[in-house]
Tab-separated table of C-alpha atoms in Angstrom:
chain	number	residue	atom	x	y	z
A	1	UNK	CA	96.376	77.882	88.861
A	2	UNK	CA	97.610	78.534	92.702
A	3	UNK	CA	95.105	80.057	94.859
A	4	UNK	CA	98.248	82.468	96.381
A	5	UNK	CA	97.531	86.110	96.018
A	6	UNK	CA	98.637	87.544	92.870
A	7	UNK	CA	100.893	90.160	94.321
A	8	UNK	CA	103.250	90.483	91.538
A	9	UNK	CA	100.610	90.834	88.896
A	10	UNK	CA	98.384	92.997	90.860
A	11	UNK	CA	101.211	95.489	91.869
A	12	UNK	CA	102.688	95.694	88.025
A	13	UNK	CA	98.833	96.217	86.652
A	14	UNK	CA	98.625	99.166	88.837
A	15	UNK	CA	101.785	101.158	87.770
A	16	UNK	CA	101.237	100.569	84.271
A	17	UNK	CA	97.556	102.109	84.756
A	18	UNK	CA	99.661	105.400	86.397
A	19	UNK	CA	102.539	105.796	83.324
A	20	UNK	CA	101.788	107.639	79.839
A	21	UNK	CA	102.137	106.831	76.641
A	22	UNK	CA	103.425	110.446	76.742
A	23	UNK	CA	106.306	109.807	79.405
A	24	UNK	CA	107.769	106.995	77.655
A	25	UNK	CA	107.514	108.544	74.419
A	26	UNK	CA	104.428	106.430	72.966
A	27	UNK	CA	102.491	108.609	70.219
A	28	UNK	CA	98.680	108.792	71.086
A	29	UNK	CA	96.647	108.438	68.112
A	30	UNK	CA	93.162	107.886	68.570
A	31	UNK	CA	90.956	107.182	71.716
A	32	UNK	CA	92.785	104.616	74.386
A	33	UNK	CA	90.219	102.670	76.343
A	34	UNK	CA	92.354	102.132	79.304
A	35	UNK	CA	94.199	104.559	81.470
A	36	UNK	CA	98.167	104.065	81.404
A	37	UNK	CA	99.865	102.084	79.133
A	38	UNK	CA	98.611	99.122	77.116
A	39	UNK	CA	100.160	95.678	78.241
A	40	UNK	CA	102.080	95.188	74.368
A	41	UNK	CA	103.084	98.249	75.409
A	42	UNK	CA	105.153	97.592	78.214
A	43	UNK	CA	106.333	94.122	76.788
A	44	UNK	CA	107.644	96.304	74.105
A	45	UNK	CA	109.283	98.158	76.456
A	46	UNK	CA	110.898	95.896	78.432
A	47	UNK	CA	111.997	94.021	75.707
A	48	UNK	CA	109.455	90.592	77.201
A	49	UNK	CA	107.044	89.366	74.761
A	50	UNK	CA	103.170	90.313	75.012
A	51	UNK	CA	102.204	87.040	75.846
A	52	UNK	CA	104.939	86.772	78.467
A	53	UNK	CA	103.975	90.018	79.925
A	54	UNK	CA	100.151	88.448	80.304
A	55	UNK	CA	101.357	85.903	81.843
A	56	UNK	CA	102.855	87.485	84.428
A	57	UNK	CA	100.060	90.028	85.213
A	58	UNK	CA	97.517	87.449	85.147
A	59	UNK	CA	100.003	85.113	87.933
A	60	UNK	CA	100.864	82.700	85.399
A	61	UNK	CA	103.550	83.165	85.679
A	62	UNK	CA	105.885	84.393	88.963
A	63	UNK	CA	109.249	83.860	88.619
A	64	UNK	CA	110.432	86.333	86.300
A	65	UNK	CA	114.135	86.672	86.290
A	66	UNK	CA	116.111	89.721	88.020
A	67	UNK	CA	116.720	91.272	84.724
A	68	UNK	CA	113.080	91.024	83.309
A	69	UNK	CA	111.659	92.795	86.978
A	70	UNK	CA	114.482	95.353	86.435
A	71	UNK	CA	113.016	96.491	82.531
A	72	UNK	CA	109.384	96.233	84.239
A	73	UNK	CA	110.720	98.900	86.511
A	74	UNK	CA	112.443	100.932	84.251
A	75	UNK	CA	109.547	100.860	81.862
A	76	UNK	CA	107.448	101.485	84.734
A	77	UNK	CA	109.400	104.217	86.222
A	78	UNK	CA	109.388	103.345	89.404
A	79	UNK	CA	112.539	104.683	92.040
A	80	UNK	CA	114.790	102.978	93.958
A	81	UNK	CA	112.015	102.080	96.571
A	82	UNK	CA	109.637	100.689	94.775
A	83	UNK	CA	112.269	98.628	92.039
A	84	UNK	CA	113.190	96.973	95.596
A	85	UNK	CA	109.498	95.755	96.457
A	86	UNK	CA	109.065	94.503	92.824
A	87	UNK	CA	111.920	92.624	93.299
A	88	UNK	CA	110.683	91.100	96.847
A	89	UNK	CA	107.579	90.679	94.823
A	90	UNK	CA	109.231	88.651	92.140
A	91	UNK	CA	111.489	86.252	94.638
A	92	UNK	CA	108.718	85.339	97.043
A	93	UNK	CA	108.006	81.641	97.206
A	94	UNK	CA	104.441	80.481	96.663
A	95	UNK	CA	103.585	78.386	100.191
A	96	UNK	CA	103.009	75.023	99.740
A	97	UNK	CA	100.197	75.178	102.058
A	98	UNK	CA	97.980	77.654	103.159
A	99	UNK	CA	96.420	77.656	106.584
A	100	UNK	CA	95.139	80.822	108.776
A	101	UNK	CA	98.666	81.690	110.693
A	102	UNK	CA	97.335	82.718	114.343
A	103	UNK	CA	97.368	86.704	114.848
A	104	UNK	CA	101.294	87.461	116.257
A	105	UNK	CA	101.221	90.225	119.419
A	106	UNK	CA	103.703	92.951	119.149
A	107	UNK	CA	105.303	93.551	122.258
A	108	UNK	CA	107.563	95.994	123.768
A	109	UNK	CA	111.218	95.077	124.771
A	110	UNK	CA	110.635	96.216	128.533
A	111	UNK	CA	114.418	98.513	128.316
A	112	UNK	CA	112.435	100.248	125.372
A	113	UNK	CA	109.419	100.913	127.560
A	114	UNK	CA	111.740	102.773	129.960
A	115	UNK	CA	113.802	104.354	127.256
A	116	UNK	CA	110.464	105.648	125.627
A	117	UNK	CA	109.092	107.025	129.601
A	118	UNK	CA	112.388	108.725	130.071
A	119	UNK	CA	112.823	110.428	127.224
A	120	UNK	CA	112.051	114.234	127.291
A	121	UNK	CA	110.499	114.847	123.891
A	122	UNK	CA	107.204	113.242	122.114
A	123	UNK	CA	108.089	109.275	121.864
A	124	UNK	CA	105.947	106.237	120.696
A	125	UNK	CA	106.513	102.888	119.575
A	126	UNK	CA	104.677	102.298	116.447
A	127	UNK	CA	104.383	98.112	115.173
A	128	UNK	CA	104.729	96.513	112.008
A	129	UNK	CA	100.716	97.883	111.011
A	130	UNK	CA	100.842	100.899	112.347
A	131	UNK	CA	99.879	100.338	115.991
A	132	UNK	CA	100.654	102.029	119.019
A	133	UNK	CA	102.378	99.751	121.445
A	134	UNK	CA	104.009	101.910	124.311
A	135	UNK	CA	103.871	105.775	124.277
A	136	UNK	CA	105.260	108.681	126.705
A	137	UNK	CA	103.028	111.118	128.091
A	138	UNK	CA	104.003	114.202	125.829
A	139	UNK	CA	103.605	112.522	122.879
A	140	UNK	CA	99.813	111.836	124.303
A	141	UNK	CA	99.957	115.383	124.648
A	142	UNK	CA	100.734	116.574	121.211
A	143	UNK	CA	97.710	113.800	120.027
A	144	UNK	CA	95.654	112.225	122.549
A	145	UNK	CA	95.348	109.667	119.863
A	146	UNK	CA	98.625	108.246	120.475
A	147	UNK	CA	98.013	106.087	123.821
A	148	UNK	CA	98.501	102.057	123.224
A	149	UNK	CA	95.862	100.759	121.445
A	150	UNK	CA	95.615	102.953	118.686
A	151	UNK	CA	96.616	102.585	114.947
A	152	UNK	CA	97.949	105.276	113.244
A	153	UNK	CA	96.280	104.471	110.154
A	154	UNK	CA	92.823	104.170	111.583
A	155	UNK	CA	93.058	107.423	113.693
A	156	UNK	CA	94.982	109.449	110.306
A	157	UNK	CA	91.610	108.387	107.897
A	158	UNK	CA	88.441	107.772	110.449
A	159	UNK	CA	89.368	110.621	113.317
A	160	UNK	CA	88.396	114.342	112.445
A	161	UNK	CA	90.104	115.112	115.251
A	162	UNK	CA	93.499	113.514	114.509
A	163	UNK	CA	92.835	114.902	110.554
A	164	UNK	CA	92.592	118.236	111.797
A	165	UNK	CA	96.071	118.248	113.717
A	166	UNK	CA	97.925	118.190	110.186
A	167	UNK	CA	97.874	121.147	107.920
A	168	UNK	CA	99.026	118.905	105.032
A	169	UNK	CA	96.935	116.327	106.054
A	170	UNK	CA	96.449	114.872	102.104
A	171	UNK	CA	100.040	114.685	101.497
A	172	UNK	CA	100.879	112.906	105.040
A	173	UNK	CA	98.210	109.638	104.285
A	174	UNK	CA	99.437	109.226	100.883
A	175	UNK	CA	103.275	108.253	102.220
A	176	UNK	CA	101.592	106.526	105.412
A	177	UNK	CA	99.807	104.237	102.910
A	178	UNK	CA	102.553	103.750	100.960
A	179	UNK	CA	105.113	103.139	103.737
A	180	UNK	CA	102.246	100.734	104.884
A	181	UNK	CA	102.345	98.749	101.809
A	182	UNK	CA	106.506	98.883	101.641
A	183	UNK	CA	106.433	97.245	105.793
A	184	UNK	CA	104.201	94.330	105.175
A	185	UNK	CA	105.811	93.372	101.590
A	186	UNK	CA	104.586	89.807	101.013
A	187	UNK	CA	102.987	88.733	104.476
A	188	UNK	CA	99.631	89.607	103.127
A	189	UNK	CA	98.107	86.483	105.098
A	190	UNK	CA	98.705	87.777	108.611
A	191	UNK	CA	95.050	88.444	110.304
A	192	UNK	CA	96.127	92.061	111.537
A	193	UNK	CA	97.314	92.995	107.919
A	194	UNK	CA	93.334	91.269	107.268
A	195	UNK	CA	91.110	92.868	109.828
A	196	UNK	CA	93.136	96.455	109.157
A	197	UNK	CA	92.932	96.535	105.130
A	198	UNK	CA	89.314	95.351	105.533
A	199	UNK	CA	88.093	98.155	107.838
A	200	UNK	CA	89.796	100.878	106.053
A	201	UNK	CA	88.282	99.789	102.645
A	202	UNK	CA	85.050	99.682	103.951
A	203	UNK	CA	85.131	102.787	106.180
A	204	UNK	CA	87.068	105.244	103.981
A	205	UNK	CA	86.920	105.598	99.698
A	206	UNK	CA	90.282	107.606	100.073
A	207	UNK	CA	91.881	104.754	101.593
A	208	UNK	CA	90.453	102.426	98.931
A	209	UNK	CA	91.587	104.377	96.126
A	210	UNK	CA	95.641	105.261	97.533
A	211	UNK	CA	95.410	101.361	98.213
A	212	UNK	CA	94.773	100.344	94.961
A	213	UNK	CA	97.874	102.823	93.014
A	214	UNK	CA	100.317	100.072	94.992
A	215	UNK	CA	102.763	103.040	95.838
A	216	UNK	CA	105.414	101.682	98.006
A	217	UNK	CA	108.106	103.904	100.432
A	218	UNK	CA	110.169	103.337	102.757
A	219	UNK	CA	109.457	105.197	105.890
A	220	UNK	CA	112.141	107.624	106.803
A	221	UNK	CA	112.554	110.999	108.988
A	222	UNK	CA	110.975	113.358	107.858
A	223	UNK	CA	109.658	117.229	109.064
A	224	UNK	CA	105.962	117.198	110.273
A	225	UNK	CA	103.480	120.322	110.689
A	226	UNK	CA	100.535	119.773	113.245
A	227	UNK	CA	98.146	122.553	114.371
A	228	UNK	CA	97.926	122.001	117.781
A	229	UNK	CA	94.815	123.185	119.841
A	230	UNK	CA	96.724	124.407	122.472
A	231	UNK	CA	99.740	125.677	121.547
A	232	UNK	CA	99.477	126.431	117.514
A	233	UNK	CA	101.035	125.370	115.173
A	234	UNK	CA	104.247	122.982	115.500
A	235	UNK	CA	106.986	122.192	113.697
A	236	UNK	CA	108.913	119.229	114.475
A	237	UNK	CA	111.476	116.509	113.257
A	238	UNK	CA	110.306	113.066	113.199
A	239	UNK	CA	112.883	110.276	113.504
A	240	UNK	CA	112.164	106.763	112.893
A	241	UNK	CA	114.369	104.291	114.197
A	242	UNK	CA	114.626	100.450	113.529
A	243	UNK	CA	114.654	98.822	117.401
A	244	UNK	CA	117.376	96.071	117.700
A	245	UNK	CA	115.268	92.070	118.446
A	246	UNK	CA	111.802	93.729	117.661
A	247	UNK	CA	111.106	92.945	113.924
A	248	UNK	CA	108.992	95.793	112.191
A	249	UNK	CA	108.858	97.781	115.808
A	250	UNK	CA	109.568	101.634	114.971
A	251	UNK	CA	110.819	103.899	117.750
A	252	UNK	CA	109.705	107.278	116.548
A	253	UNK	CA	110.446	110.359	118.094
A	254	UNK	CA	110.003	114.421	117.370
A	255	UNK	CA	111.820	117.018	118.380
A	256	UNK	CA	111.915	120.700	117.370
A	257	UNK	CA	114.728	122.764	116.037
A	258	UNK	CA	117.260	124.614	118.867
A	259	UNK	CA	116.344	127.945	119.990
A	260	UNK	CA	113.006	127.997	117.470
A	261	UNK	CA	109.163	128.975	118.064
A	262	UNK	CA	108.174	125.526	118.182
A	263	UNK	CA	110.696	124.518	120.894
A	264	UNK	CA	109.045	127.136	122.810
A	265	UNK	CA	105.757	125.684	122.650
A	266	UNK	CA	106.566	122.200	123.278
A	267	UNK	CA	108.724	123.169	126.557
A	268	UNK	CA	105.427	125.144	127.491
A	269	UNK	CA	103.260	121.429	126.784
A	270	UNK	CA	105.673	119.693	128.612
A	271	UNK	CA	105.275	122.090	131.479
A	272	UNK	CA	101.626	121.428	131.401
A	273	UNK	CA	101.907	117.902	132.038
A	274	UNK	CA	101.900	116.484	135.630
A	275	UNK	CA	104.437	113.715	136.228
A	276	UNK	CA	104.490	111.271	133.835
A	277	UNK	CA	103.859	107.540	134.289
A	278	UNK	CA	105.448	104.711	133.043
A	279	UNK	CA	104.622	104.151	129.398
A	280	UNK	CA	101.455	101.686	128.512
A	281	UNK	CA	102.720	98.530	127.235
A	282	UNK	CA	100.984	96.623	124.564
A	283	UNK	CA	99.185	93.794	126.808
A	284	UNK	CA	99.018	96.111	129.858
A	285	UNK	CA	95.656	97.188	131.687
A	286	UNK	CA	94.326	100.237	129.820
């Protein structure tokens, strides 16, 4: 059997553990031993046979067609977002050989750095894993947490601090995690995916547990609450936006609805801050 990680297998054991016999219309008679569904179960299904299905949890299998990973995702009701990672799961090659790839740096396109110091409203650069690589000086201000150097994953489970800034704090981490799992798809080898899963599994059970459901989301805009210290509570759109020949780099920026409360505050937070520097680059002097 391949030493590859099982990914496939791994991610379709943990959504059948999360569906009921009671959503898919499975009488429950008796005492079930396991949580979810039973593997027959979902071979019956999907229409696969039990044996088949075994196979492919156990990685004996990992090249299910299209139209089997399709009735695994009906079956295991999963939306649009995740039906796409099973299928990423189900067309990724083994590698023939597996050596420890070198840890990749993240870097800034330097136009982005300015783009990111000139623009008037909270703005960071956010990598492939979640770290900060270039940040302006008001979105320091709305979390001093966000200053290159940091991970946003890190800072959202292991910093009281940075916990206390969201209201809805246990609803935030469970799409960050998520969206986490959806950006690094197959390329479970790289040593920053490594050293970053490790820590959080060691440091923080809440981690450990959203880690092992497998939920997967794409990252998208979205309207964030955070109780600032100085100025109360904010609320502000978050845009995420793909930047053009940086794979995986995220230009994210928040700005408050016209004419509201929290545009208000920020202006005052702005007017707080001295004149800003250029942005920290990943790589630069801290």
């Amino acid at each position: 059997m391949t030493d590859e990680p099982n990914l496939l297998g791994d991610y379709v054991r943990a959504r059948r553990e999360l569906v009921t016999p009671e959503q898919v219309g499975i009488p429950v008679v008796g005492v079930r031993r396991v949580p979810g569904l039973r593997r027959e179960e979902v071979a019956m299904l999907a229409g696969i046979s039990a044996d088949y299905y075994l196979r492919l949890e156990q990685g004996r299998d990992r090249n299910p067609s299209v139209q089997v990973l399709e009735s695994l995702a009906r079956v295991l009701r999963l939306d649009d977002d995740a039906t796409a990672y099973l299928l990423r799961l189900g067309a990724a090659k083994p590698r023939r050989q597996r050596r420890r790839r070198p840890r990749r740096k993240e870097t800034v396109p330097p136009g982005i750095a300015k783009f990111v110091a000139a623009l008037p409203l909270p703005s960071y650069v956010e990598g492939r894993y979640f770290d900060v690589l270039a940040a302006n000086a008001l979105a320091t201000a709305i979390s001093p947490r966000l200053t290159v150097g940091g991970n946003r994953l890190l800072d959202a489970f292991l910093d009281p601090a940075e916990r206390a800034l969201y209201p809805d704090w246990e609803n935030a981490i469970v799409g960050m995690v998520a969206g986490f799992r959806e950006a690094v798809g197959t390329d479970t080898d790289d040593p920053r995916f490594i050293e970053l899963v490790g820590e959080l599994s060691l440091a923080s059970p809440r981690f450990s547990r959203l880690w092992a459901r497998h939920d997967v989301v794409v990252c998208e805009g979205t309207t964030k609450c955070i109780d600032h210290p100085q100025v109360g509570r904010l609320r502000l759109n978050q845009e995420r936006l793909g930047i053009g020949g940086a794979a995986g780099q995220t230009l994210i920026v928040f700005h408050p609805d016209p004419g509201s409360d929290s545009a208000d505050k920020l202006a005052l937070l702005a007017s707080a801050i001295q004149t800003p520097a250029a942005p920290q680059r990943a790589g630069d002097p801290r």
